[in-house]
Each structure stands twice: as structure tokens, then as C-alpha cells.
Amino acid sequence: MTFDELDARAATLDAAHAATDLRERFLLPPGTVYLDGNSLGALPRSVPAAVRDAVEQQWGHDLVASWNTHGWWDAPVRVGDAIGRLVGAAPGQVVVGDSTSVRLHQSLHAAAALRPGRSVVLTEPGSFPTDQYVIAGVADQVGWRVEHATPAELAARLTPDVAVVVLSHVDYRTGELLDLPGITAAAHDAGALVLWDLCHSAGAVPVGLDEHHVDLAVGCGYKYLNGGPGAPAYGYVAARHQDAFVNVVPGWHGHAQPFAMADDYVGAPGISRARIGTPPMLSLLALEAALQAFDGVEIGDVRARSLSLTRFLRDAIADVVPGSAFASPEADERRGSQVALRHPDAYGIVQALAARGVVGDFRTPDVVRLGVAAPYLTHTDLVTAVRALHEVLERGEHRDPAWTTRNAVT
Ligand SMILES: *Cc1c(COP(=O)(O)O)cnc(C)c1O
């Protein structure tokens, strides 16, 4: 296909998907095609005024009364419910605060308490490093053995000693989307719990936590949920597990009567039991405002748009850069919301693209990650990106010696 033909095809697809074009709800710099919303989501238009109000009115004027008058105290559960809508969790099962690493640590300890006498945590090789480190850390603390299995090997490895299966719903590097319903059911048949990491799926892919009887889940607020740098993470505890949920960090915000200032810990009922300490309120309120970008939108419609975009991007790259090696799956039902390419000069490609206003990212050792946040991208944006990729490769810009030293954040 020529670029003129790609432009025409993109215009047709953009018209067909006009109803889910939410670009107006975001503030993006002109001239940039932002393909890194799976690392740091773009800024929703609703956020700056909300943050200004939180700082100037709530903190600056109303001061400590804001814990009551501006709903600060209830915010972790209120914002949790808003995220719950996007991941298929009925209210009262998601709590916001702390980082994904902390939420994962907490959820794994809770899983150990829910499955006493079982000695294995089963996970996949090559998952996001913090997940691997935290799993190993908790395994040491509770006396579990860590076992690794690829998704294809999982079923055969679900022996009666497995306490919990921990997986990323969408792989951060390849964008592979796992069969959450099937794996969850198989784990349950073996008596194990399932803990899903939703960092690369929440806000992009339907998850269906309640529908598929997931036990526990965690995820971060700053990727497809657009909560901003350092946005707090969230944890999901299915209602049926909440009474037996043991909070490894039994901080005072999770106490049944926090202002009784009692000497002994008594966990609150419901999801509040998973609260820890004072949340980062400004970030939490920014995240709450950011979630307004999804108001009136069903995640299934976001997914339909995302699939059209990633399919178009993949086909266009295959067309324009023959011989491209894709790390992301070809089948729609196996692909999350990104297109990942393998190339020996992946780092240089990402830098040269960024110099042309096309922002993706690099993941070691050889992956160019092009994240497709459907709400604020169009097919036409993707032609711009593919055109840039074509020119970078044609002119050898990816081999510029300037790219031989890597930034701290890639
Ligand atoms: C982004 C990401 C994290 C981030 O963890 P933090 O503790 O919030 O920094 C964790 N796990 C996965 C799979 C991720 O993609």
C-alpha cells in the first residue's frame, strides 16, 4: 500500500470509529503522536482544574476539614469503585493507594493466609521485574517455593500444592493477552487462588473480574487509566474473600474504628480492610479526575477501537517495513493494546522516532513498544507514526551514534 492509500484507509476507519474518539478529553502537545500511554498515560483535560482545586481550595483554604467535607477519607474506596467499573468489579471490592509493588506484596500475603498448607506460588517466566522480585520476597517470608510455567504449561503444573497463580493479564513487553477466564477456572479446579496483575489491561481491555470469579488483582493507576506520574495503584479483593483477608500491613486506615485510636488492630469490614495508611491525596484526586475521561464509555467500546487501531498499525508496519519481526501476537483475541517489534537497533529506533515526535519506548533487549491508548489515538495518527518509522529506517537515523548512550529511563 502507498502512503496515500494508507491515509485514505485511515480516514475511512476514523470515520467508522468516530463515536469512540475521545481525543477532546485529553491535553496532548501538538505535533506529537503519543504511543507510550502504556507507560505514562496522557493528561486528561479534567485533571488540571481538579488538582488546582485540591491544592488551593481543599488544602489551601479548607485545610484539615477536607478529610470530611471533600470526601478525602472515603476517596480510596470511592476511586476504587470508579476503577472497578472499568475492570468489571461491583462496588466495594477495589481499594486505591500505594504502588503496585506494595499491593502485590499485600495480596500475596493475603493469599498465603487464604490457602494455608499449600507451598507453591506459580507464575510465568519473564514477567515485569517488580512482580518477580515481590513474588520471590513474599515466598521467602511465607515459606513458598516459586515455580515458573509458561501459559501453555500452566494446566499441567496446577498440582494440589499450588496456593496461588500470579500472572500479568497483558504482558508488558509483548502485549500478549492471556486467557483470564480459562486460567482462572483451571486454577480454581486445582483449589488454587488467582492473582491477576492488570497494569497493562485496565482501561484498555475488558477484564471481567467478578464475572470470571477472580480472587485477587492489582494494577497501577498511571498507564491506561491516565492517573499521572506516581498515581496510586489499586487492589481488588473479591467480596467472598474479604472477611478472611489478612492485611500484612495493618495500618490505621484499615482499622474498623480508626479514630477510636485503639491500641489493638481490628480490621474494618469490607474492602476498607485492605487500606494501609494515609494515601497520597493529591495524586489520588488527580486519578479520580482522570477517570472522568471514561465517563459514559463502555470498556468494550474502547477495546473495539483499540483492536482496530492495533490491527491497522500492525498491518501498516508489515506493509511498509517488510520482514518486520513482531513480538505482539497477531490474533486479536491474544493481543492487548500495543504493537511490539523486535529489532537489533530497537533503542535507536525509539530515540529517532521520538526526535520526529513519535513517542514509543524501548524494552530490553530488543523491543520497540508502541502502546496504543485507544481513547486519544486515531488511525491517522498511526499513519504518521508508520511514515516516521519508514523514514527513520530508510535514512539510517536509528544508527546515529548519539543513541549509543542510553538514558536512565528507556
Ligand atoms: C507498570 C507495572 C508495575 C509498576 O509497579 P509500581 O510498583 O507501581 O511501580 C508493576 N507490574 C507490572 C506488570 C507493570 O506493568
Short mmCIF file of N, CA, C and O and ligand atoms in Angstrom, two decimals, residues 99-101 128 130-131 168 172 197 199-200 220 222-223, ligand 1:
data_model
loop_
_atom_site.label_atom_id
_atom_site.label_comp_id
_atom_site.label_asym_id
_atom_site.label_seq_id
_atom_site.Cartn_x
_atom_site.Cartn_y
_atom_site.Cartn_z
N SER A 99 1.76 1.64 45.84
CA SER A 99 2.21 1.27 44.50
C SER A 99 1.76 -0.15 44.17
O SER A 99 1.34 -0.91 45.06
N THR A 100 1.88 -0.52 42.92
CA THR A 100 1.55 -1.89 42.52
C THR A 100 2.41 -2.88 43.31
O THR A 100 1.93 -3.93 43.73
N SER A 101 3.68 -2.52 43.50
CA SER A 101 4.57 -3.43 44.23
C SER A 101 4.03 -3.71 45.64
O SER A 101 4.01 -4.85 46.10
N PHE A 128 7.08 -8.78 34.49
CA PHE A 128 7.63 -7.48 34.89
C PHE A 128 8.50 -7.66 36.15
O PHE A 128 8.10 -8.33 37.10
N THR A 130 9.35 -6.10 38.89
CA THR A 130 8.88 -5.91 40.27
C THR A 130 8.00 -7.08 40.70
O THR A 130 8.04 -7.52 41.85
N ASP A 131 7.23 -7.62 39.78
CA ASP A 131 6.38 -8.77 40.12
C ASP A 131 7.25 -9.96 40.53
O ASP A 131 6.98 -10.63 41.53
N SER A 168 0.41 -11.73 34.73
CA SER A 168 0.02 -10.46 34.13
C SER A 168 -1.03 -10.75 33.06
O SER A 168 -0.81 -11.59 32.19
N TYR A 172 3.89 -7.06 29.59
CA TYR A 172 4.34 -5.68 29.40
C TYR A 172 5.22 -5.52 28.17
O TYR A 172 5.30 -4.44 27.59
N ASP A 197 -2.35 -9.42 37.61
CA ASP A 197 -1.78 -8.07 37.52
C ASP A 197 -2.39 -7.42 36.28
O ASP A 197 -2.20 -7.91 35.16
N CYS A 199 -1.89 -4.23 35.21
CA CYS A 199 -1.22 -2.97 34.84
C CYS A 199 -1.40 -2.62 33.37
O CYS A 199 -1.59 -1.46 33.03
N HIS A 200 -1.31 -3.63 32.50
CA HIS A 200 -1.38 -3.35 31.06
C HIS A 200 -2.72 -3.71 30.44
O HIS A 200 -2.84 -3.82 29.23
N CYS A 220 -1.82 -0.65 38.27
CA CYS A 220 -1.35 0.70 38.55
C CYS A 220 -2.28 1.75 37.92
O CYS A 220 -3.03 1.45 37.00
N TYR A 222 -1.35 4.76 36.55
CA TYR A 222 -0.76 5.78 35.67
C TYR A 222 -0.58 5.35 34.22
O TYR A 222 -0.05 6.11 33.43
N LYS A 223 -1.00 4.12 33.88
CA LYS A 223 -0.85 3.68 32.48
C LYS A 223 -2.14 4.02 31.73
O LYS A 223 -2.44 5.19 31.53
C1 LIG B 1 3.92 -0.83 35.46
C2 LIG B 1 3.94 -2.15 36.15
C3 LIG B 1 4.19 -2.23 37.52
C4 LIG B 1 4.52 -1.00 38.30
O1 LIG B 1 4.77 -1.23 39.65
P1 LIG B 1 4.90 0.01 40.64
O2 LIG B 1 5.18 -0.61 41.94
O3 LIG B 1 3.57 0.73 40.60
O4 LIG B 1 5.99 0.88 40.14
C5 LIG B 1 4.13 -3.48 38.11
N1 LIG B 1 3.83 -4.59 37.40
C6 LIG B 1 3.58 -4.54 36.07
C7 LIG B 1 3.23 -5.78 35.32
C8 LIG B 1 3.64 -3.32 35.41
O5 LIG B 1 3.41 -3.26 34.10
#
